[in-house]
Every structure is written in C-alpha cells, then in structure tokens.
JSON list of C-alpha atoms in Angstrom, two decimals:
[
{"chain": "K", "resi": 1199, "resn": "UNK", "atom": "CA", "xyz": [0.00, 0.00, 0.00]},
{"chain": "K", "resi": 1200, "resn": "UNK", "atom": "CA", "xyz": [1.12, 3.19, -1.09]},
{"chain": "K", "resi": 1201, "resn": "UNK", "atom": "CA", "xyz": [1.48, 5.41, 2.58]},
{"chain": "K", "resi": 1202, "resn": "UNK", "atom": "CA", "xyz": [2.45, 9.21, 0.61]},
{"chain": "K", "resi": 1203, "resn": "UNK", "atom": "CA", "xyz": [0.13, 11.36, 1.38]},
{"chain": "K", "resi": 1204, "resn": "UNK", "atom": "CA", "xyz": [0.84, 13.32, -1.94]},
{"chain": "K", "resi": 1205, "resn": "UNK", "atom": "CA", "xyz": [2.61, 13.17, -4.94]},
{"chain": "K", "resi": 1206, "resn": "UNK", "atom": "CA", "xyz": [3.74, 15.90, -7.05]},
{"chain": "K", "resi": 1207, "resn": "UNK", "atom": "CA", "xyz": [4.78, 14.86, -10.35]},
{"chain": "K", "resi": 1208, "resn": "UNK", "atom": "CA", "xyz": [6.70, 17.71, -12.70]},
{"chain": "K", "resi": 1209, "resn": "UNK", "atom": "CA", "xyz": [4.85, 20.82, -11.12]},
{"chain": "K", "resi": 1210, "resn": "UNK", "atom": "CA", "xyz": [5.90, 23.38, -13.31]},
{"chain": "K", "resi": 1211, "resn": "UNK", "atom": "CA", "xyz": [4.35, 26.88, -12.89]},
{"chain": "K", "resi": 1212, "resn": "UNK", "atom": "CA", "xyz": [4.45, 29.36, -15.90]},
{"chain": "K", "resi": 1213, "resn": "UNK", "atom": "CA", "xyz": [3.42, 33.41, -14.90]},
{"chain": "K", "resi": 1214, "resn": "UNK", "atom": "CA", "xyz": [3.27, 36.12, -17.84]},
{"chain": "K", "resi": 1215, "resn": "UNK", "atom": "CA", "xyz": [4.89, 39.48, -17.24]},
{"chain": "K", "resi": 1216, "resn": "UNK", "atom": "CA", "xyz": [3.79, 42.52, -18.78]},
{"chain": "K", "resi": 1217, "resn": "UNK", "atom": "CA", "xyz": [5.58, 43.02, -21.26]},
{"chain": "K", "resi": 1218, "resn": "UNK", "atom": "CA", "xyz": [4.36, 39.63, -22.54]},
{"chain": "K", "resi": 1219, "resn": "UNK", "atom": "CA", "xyz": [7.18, 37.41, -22.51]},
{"chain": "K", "resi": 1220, "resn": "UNK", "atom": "CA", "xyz": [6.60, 34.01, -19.76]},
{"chain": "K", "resi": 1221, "resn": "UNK", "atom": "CA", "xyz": [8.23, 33.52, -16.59]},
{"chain": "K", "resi": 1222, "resn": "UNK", "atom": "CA", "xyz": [8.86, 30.44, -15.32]},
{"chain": "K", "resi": 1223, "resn": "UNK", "atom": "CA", "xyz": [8.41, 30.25, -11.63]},
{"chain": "K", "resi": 1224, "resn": "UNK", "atom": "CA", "xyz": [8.85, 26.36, -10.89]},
{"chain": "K", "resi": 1225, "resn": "UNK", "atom": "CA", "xyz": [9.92, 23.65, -13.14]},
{"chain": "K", "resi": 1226, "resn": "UNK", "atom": "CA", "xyz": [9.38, 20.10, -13.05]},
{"chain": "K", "resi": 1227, "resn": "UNK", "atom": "CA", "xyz": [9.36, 20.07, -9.24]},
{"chain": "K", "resi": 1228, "resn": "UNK", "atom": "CA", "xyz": [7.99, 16.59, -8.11]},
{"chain": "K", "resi": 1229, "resn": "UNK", "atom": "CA", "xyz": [8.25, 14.63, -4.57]},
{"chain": "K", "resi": 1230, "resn": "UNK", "atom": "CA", "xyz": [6.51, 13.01, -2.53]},
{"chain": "K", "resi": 1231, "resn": "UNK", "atom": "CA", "xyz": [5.61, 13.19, 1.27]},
{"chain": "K", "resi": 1232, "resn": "UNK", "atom": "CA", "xyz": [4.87, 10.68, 3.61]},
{"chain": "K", "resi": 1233, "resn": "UNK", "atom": "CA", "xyz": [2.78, 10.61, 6.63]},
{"chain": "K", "resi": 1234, "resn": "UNK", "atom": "CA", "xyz": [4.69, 11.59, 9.51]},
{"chain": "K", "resi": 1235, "resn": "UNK", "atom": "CA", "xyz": [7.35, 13.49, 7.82]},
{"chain": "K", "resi": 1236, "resn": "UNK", "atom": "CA", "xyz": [8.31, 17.34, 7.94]},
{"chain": "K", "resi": 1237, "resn": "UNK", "atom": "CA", "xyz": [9.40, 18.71, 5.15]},
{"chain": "K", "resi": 1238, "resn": "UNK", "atom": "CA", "xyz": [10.92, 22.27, 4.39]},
{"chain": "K", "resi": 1239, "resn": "UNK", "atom": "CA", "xyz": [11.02, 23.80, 1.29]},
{"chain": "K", "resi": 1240, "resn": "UNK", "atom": "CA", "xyz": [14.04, 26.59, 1.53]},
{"chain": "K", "resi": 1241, "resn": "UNK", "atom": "CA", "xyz": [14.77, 29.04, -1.35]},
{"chain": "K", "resi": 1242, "resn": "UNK", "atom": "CA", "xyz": [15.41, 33.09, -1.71]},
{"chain": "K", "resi": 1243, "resn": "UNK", "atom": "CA", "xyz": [13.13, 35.42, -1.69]},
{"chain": "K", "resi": 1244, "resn": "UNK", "atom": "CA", "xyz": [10.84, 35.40, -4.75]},
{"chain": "K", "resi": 1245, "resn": "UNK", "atom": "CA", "xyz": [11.72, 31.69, -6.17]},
{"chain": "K", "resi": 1246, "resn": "UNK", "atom": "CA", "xyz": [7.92, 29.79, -5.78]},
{"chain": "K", "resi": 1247, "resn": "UNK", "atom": "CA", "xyz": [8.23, 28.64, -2.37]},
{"chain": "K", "resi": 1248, "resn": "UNK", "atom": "CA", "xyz": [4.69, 30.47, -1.55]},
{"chain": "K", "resi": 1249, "resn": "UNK", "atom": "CA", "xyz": [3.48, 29.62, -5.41]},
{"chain": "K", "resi": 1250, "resn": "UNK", "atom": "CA", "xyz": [4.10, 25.58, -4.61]},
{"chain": "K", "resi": 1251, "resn": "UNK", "atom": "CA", "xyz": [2.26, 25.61, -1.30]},
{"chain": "K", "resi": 1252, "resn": "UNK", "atom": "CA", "xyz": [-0.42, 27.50, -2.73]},
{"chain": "K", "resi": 1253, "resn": "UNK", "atom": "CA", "xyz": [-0.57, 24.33, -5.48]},
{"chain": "K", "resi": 1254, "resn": "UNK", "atom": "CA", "xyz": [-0.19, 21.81, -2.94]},
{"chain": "K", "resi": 1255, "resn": "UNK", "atom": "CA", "xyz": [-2.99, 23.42, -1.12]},
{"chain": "K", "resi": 1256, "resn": "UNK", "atom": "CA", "xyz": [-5.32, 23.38, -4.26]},
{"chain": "K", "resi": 1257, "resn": "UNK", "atom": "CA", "xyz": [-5.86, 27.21, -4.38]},
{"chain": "K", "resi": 1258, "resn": "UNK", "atom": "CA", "xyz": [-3.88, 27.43, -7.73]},
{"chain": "K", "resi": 1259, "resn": "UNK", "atom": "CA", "xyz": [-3.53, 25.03, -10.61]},
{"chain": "K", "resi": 1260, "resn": "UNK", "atom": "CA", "xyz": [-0.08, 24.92, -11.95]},
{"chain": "K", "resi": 1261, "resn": "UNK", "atom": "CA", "xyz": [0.69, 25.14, -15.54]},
{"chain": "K", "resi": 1262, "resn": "UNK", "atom": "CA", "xyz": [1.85, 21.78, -15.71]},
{"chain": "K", "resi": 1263, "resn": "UNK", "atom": "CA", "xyz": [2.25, 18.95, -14.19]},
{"chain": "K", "resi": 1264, "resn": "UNK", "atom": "CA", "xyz": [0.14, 16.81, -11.38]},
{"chain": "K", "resi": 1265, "resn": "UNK", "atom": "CA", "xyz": [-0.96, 16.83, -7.39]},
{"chain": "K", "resi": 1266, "resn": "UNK", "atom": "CA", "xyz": [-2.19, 13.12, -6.48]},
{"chain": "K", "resi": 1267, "resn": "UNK", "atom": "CA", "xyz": [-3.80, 13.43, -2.87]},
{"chain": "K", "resi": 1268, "resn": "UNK", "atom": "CA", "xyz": [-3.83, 9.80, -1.05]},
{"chain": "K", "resi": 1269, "resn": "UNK", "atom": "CA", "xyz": [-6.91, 9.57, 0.51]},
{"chain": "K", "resi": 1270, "resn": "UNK", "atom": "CA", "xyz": [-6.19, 6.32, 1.15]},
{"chain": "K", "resi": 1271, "resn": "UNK", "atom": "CA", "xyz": [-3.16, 6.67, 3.51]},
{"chain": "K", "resi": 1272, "resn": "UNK", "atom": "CA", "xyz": [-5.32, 9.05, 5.85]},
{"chain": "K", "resi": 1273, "resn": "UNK", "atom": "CA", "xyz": [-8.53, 6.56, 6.16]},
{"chain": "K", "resi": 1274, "resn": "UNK", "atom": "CA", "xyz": [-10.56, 8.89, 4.01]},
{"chain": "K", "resi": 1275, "resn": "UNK", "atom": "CA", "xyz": [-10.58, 11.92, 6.36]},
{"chain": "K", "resi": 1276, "resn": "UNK", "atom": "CA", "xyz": [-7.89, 13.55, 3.85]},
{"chain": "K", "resi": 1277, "resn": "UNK", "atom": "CA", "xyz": [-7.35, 17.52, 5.03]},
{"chain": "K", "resi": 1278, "resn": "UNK", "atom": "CA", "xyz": [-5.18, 20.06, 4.05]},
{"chain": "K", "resi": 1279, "resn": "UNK", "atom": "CA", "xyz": [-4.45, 23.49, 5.85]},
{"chain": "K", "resi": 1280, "resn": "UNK", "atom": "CA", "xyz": [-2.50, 26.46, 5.23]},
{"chain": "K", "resi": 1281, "resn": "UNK", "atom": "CA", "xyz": [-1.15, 29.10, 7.43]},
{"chain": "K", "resi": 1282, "resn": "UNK", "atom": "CA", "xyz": [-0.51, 31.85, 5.34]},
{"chain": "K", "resi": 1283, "resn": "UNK", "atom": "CA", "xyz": [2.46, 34.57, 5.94]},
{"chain": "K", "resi": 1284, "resn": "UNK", "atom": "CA", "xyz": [0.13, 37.50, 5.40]},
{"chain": "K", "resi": 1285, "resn": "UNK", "atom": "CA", "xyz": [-2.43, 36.21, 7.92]},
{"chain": "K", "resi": 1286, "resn": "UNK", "atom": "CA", "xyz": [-5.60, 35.90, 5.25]},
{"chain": "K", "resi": 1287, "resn": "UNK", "atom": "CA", "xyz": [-8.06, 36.92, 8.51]},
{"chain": "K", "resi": 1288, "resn": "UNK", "atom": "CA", "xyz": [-11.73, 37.97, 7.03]},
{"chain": "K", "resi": 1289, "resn": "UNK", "atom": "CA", "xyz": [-11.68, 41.38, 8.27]},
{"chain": "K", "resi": 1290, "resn": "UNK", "atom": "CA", "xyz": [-15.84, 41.57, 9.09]},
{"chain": "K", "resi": 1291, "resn": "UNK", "atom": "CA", "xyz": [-15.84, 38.38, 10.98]},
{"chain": "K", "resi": 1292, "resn": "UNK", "atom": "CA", "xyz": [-14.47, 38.34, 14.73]},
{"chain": "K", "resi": 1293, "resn": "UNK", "atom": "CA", "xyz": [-11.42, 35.73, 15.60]},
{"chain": "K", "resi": 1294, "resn": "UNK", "atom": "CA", "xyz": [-14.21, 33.12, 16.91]},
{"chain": "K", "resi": 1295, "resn": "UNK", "atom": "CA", "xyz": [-15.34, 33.07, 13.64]},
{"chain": "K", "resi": 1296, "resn": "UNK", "atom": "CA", "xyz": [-12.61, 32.78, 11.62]},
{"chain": "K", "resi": 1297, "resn": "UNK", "atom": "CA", "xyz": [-11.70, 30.24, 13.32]},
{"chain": "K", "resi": 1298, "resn": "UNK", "atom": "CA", "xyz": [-14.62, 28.54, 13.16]},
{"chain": "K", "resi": 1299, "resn": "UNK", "atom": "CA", "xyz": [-14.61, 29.40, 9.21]},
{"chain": "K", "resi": 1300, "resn": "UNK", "atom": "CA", "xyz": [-12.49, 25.99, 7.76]},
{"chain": "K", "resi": 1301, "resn": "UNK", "atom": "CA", "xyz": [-14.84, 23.42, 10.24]},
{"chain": "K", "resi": 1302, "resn": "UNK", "atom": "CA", "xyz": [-18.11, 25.19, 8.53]},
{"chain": "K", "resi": 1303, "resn": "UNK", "atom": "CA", "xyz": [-16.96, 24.15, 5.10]},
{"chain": "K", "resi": 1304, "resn": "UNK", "atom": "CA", "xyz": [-16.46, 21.03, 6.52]},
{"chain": "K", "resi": 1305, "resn": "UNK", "atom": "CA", "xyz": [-19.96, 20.65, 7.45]},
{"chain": "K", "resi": 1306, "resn": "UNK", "atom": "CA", "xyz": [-19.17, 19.87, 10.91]},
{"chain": "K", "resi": 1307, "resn": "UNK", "atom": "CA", "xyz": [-21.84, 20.80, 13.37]},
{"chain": "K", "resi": 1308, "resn": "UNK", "atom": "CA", "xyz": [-22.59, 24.23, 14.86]},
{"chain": "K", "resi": 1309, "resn": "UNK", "atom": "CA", "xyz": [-21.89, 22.91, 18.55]},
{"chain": "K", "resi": 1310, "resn": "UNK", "atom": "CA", "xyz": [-18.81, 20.72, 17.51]},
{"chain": "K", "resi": 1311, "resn": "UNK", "atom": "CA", "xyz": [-17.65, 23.85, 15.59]},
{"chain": "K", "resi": 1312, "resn": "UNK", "atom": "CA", "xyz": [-17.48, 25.92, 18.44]},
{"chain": "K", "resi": 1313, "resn": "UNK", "atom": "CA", "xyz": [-16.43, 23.74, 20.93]},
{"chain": "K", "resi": 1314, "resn": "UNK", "atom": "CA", "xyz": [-13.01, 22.87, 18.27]},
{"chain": "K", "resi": 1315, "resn": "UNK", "atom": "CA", "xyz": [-12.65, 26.67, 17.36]},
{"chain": "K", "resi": 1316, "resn": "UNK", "atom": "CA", "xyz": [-12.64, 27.74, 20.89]},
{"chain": "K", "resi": 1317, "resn": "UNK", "atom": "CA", "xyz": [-9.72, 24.79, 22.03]},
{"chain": "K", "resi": 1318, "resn": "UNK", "atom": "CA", "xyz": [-7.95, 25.68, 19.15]},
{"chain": "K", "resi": 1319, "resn": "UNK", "atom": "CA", "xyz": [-7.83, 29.65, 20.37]},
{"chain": "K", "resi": 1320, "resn": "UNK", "atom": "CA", "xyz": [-7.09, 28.55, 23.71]},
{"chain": "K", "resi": 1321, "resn": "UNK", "atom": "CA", "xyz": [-4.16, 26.95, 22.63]},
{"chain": "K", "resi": 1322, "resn": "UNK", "atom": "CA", "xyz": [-2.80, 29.52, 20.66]},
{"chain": "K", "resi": 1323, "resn": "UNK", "atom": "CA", "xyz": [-2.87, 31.93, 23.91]},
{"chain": "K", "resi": 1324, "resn": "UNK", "atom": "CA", "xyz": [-5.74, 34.04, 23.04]},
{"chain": "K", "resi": 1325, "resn": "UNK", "atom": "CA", "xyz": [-8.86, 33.02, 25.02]},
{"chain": "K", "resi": 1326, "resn": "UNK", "atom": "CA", "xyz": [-10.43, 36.36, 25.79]},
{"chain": "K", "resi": 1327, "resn": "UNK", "atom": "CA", "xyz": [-10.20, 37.70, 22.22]},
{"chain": "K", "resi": 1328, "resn": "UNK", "atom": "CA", "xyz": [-13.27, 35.33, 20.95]},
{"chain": "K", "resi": 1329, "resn": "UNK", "atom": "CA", "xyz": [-15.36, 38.40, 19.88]},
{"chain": "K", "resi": 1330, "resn": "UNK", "atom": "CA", "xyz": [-12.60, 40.63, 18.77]},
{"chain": "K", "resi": 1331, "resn": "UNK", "atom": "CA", "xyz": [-12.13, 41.94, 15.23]},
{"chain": "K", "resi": 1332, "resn": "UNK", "atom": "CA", "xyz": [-9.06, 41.55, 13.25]},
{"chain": "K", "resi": 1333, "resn": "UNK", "atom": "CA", "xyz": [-8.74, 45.12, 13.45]},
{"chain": "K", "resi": 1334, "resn": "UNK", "atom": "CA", "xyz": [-8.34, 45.38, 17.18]},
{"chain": "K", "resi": 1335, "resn": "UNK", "atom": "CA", "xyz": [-5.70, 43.07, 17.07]},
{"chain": "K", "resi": 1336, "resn": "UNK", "atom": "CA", "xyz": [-1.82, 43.25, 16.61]},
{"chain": "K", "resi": 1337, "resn": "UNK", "atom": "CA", "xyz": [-0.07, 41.50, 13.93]},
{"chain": "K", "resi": 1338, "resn": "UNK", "atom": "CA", "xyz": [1.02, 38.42, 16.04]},
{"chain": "K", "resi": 1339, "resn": "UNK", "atom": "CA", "xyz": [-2.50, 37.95, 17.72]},
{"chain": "K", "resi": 1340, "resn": "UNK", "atom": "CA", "xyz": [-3.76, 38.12, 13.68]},
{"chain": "K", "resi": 1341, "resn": "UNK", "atom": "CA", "xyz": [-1.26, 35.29, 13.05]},
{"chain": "K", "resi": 1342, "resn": "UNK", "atom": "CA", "xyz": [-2.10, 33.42, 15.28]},
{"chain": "K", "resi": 1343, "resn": "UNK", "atom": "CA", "xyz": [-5.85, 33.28, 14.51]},
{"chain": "K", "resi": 1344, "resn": "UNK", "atom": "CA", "xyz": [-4.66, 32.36, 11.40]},
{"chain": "K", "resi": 1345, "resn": "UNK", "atom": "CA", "xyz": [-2.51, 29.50, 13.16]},
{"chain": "K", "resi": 1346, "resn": "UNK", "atom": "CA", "xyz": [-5.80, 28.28, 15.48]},
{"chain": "K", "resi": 1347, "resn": "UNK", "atom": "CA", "xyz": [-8.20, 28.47, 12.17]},
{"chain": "K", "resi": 1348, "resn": "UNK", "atom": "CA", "xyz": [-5.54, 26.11, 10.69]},
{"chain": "K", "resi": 1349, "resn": "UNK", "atom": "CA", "xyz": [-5.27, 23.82, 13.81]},
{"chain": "K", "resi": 1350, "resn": "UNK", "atom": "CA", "xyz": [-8.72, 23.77, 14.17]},
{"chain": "K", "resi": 1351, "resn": "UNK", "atom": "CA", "xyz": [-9.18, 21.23, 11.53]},
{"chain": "K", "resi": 1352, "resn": "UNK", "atom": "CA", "xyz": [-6.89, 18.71, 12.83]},
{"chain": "K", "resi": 1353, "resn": "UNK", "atom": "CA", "xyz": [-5.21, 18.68, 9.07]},
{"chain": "K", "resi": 1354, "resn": "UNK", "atom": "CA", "xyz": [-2.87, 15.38, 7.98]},
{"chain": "K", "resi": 1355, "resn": "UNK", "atom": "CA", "xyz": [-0.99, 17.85, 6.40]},
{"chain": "K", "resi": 1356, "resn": "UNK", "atom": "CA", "xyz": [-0.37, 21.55, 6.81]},
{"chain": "K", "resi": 1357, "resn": "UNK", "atom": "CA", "xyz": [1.40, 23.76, 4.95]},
{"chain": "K", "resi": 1358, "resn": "UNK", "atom": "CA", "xyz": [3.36, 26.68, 6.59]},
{"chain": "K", "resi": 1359, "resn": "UNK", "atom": "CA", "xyz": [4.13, 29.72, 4.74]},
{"chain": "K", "resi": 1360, "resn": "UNK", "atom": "CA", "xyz": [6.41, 31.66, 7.04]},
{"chain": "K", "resi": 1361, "resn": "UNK", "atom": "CA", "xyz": [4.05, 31.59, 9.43]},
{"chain": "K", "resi": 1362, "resn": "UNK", "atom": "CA", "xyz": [6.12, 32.96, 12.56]},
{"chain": "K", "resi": 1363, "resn": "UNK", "atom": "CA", "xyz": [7.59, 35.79, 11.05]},
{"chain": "K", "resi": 1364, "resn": "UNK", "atom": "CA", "xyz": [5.05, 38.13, 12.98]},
{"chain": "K", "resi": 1365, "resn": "UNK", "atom": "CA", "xyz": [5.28, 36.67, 16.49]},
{"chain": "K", "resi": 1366, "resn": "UNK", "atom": "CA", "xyz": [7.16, 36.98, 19.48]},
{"chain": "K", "resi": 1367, "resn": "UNK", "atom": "CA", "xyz": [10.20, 34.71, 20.74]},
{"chain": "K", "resi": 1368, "resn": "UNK", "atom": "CA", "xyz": [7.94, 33.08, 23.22]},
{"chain": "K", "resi": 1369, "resn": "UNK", "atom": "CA", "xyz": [4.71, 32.54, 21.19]},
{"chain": "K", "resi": 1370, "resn": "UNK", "atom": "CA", "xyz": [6.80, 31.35, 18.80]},
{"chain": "K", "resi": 1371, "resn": "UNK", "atom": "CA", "xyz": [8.34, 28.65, 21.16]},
{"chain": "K", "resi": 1372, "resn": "UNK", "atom": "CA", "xyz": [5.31, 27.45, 22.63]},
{"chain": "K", "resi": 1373, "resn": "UNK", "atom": "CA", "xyz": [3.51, 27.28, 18.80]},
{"chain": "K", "resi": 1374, "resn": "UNK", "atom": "CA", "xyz": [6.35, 25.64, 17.57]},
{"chain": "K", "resi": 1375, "resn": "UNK", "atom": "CA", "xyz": [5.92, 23.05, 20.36]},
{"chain": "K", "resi": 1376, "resn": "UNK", "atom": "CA", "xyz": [2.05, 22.57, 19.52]},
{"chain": "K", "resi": 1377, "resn": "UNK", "atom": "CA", "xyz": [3.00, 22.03, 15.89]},
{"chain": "K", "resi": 1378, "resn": "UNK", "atom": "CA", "xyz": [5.36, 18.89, 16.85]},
{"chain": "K", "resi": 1379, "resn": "UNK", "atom": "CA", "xyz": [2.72, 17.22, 18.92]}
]
C-alpha cells in the first residue's frame, strides 16, 4: 500500500509578465511526502516557495504537471491546511469566527464547531479575544488566529508559509511546540 500522502509529479508553474514574454516560476518540481514526515522547502526570496504551497494546497492550478492526494493513507478523512504569511483573517468576521470558518466548510456541526474553534484559540494563547475583530488586534494575535483556524481542523498535512515571522520569541516557542505534537 502506497502510505504518501501526496505526490507531485513535474509541477511546473508558468506566470506572464507585462511586457508579454513568460516567466517560469517552478519547473518540473515533483516529490513526494509521507505521513509523519516534515518537510521544508528553503529558497530566496521570490523563487515559488509560496506559489508551490499554494498548489499543494489546491488554491492554484499549476501550468503543468500533477498533485495526487492519497486519501487512502489518511482513512478517508484527507485535510489540508495552510497558514498563510500575510495572515488571510476575514476582516468583518471576529477571531471566533474565523476560526470557526475551515470546520463550517467542513460541514461539521454548529456545537462541535465551536467547541473545536474555541480549544484551538485557547491553545494559541488568546482566550479572551473570541469576539474581537481583526482590526483590534496586533499582527502576532492576527497570526495566530490564522494558526488556530488552521489547527482547528486537525489537518494530515499543513502547509506553513512563514508563518512565525510576525510573532514573538515566546509565542513562537510554545507554537512551535504545539506544531510537533
């Protein structure tokens, strides 16, 4: 039995500029990850790392090449999240609620919802904050909504897209932590 979770066969990803000529972002990237494994994708500034998370994730389709998702390896309850660098909060819903946000389109029930979103802010550190707007909030308490919505899910896989750039030493430490359990 085949135990990747995905495959990525010859992802290549193809952008054009302005001026009309193409740029090729990725090309022929393909690997595989198992479950279990951590993987880090390294890379300077500006070379796809963001672009092949965002395909990995489903949000964009690359130009060529294929994403096979195992469902078998993960007993059928297959999920993917993404903690994005720029935080990607919904600016007219309060942190309870976008937390809550990924379990709704996952159909799980109202009171299950809740009762996930709310463990999921507690562990991030900011119980108290349920009904606050992303607005009231300071960058690292917005990145770490982001960080709860993406917990709250219990994922087999999530992607990371430096997602502790905007938090303290010690939030850091402690979410780091949570992320290896």
């Amino acid at each position: 039995m085949n135990n990747n979770l995905i495959e990525l066969s010859s992802i290549t990803q193809s952008f054009t500029k302005p001026d009309g000529n193409i740029q090729k972002i990725l090309d022929q990237i393909s690997f595989n990850v198992r479950e279990g494994e951590i993987l880090a994708i390294l890379g300077k500034s500006g070379c796809g790392k963001s672009t092949l998370l965002r395909i990995i994730a489903g949000l964009v389709k690359p130009t060529r090449g294929k994403v096979k998702y195992n469902h078998e390896a993960t007993d059928g309850n297959f999920g993917i999240s993404m903690i994005f660098q720029s935080f990607a909060l919904f600016p007219w819903l309060t942190v309870l609620e976008n937390v809550e946000l990924g379990l709704e389109a996952l159909d799980i029930p109202r009171a299950e919802r809740r009762k996930k979103a709310l463990e999921a802010i507690d562990l991030i550190g900011l119980d108290g904050f349920e009904s606050a707007m992303p607005r009231e909030l300071s960058g690292g308490m917005k990145q770490r909504v982001g960080i709860a919505r993406a917990f709250a899910i219990e994922p087999k896989m999530l992607l990371l897209d430096e997602p502790f750039g905007a938090l303290d030493a010690l939030t850091r430490g402690v979410i780091q932590d949570e992320l290896l359990k």
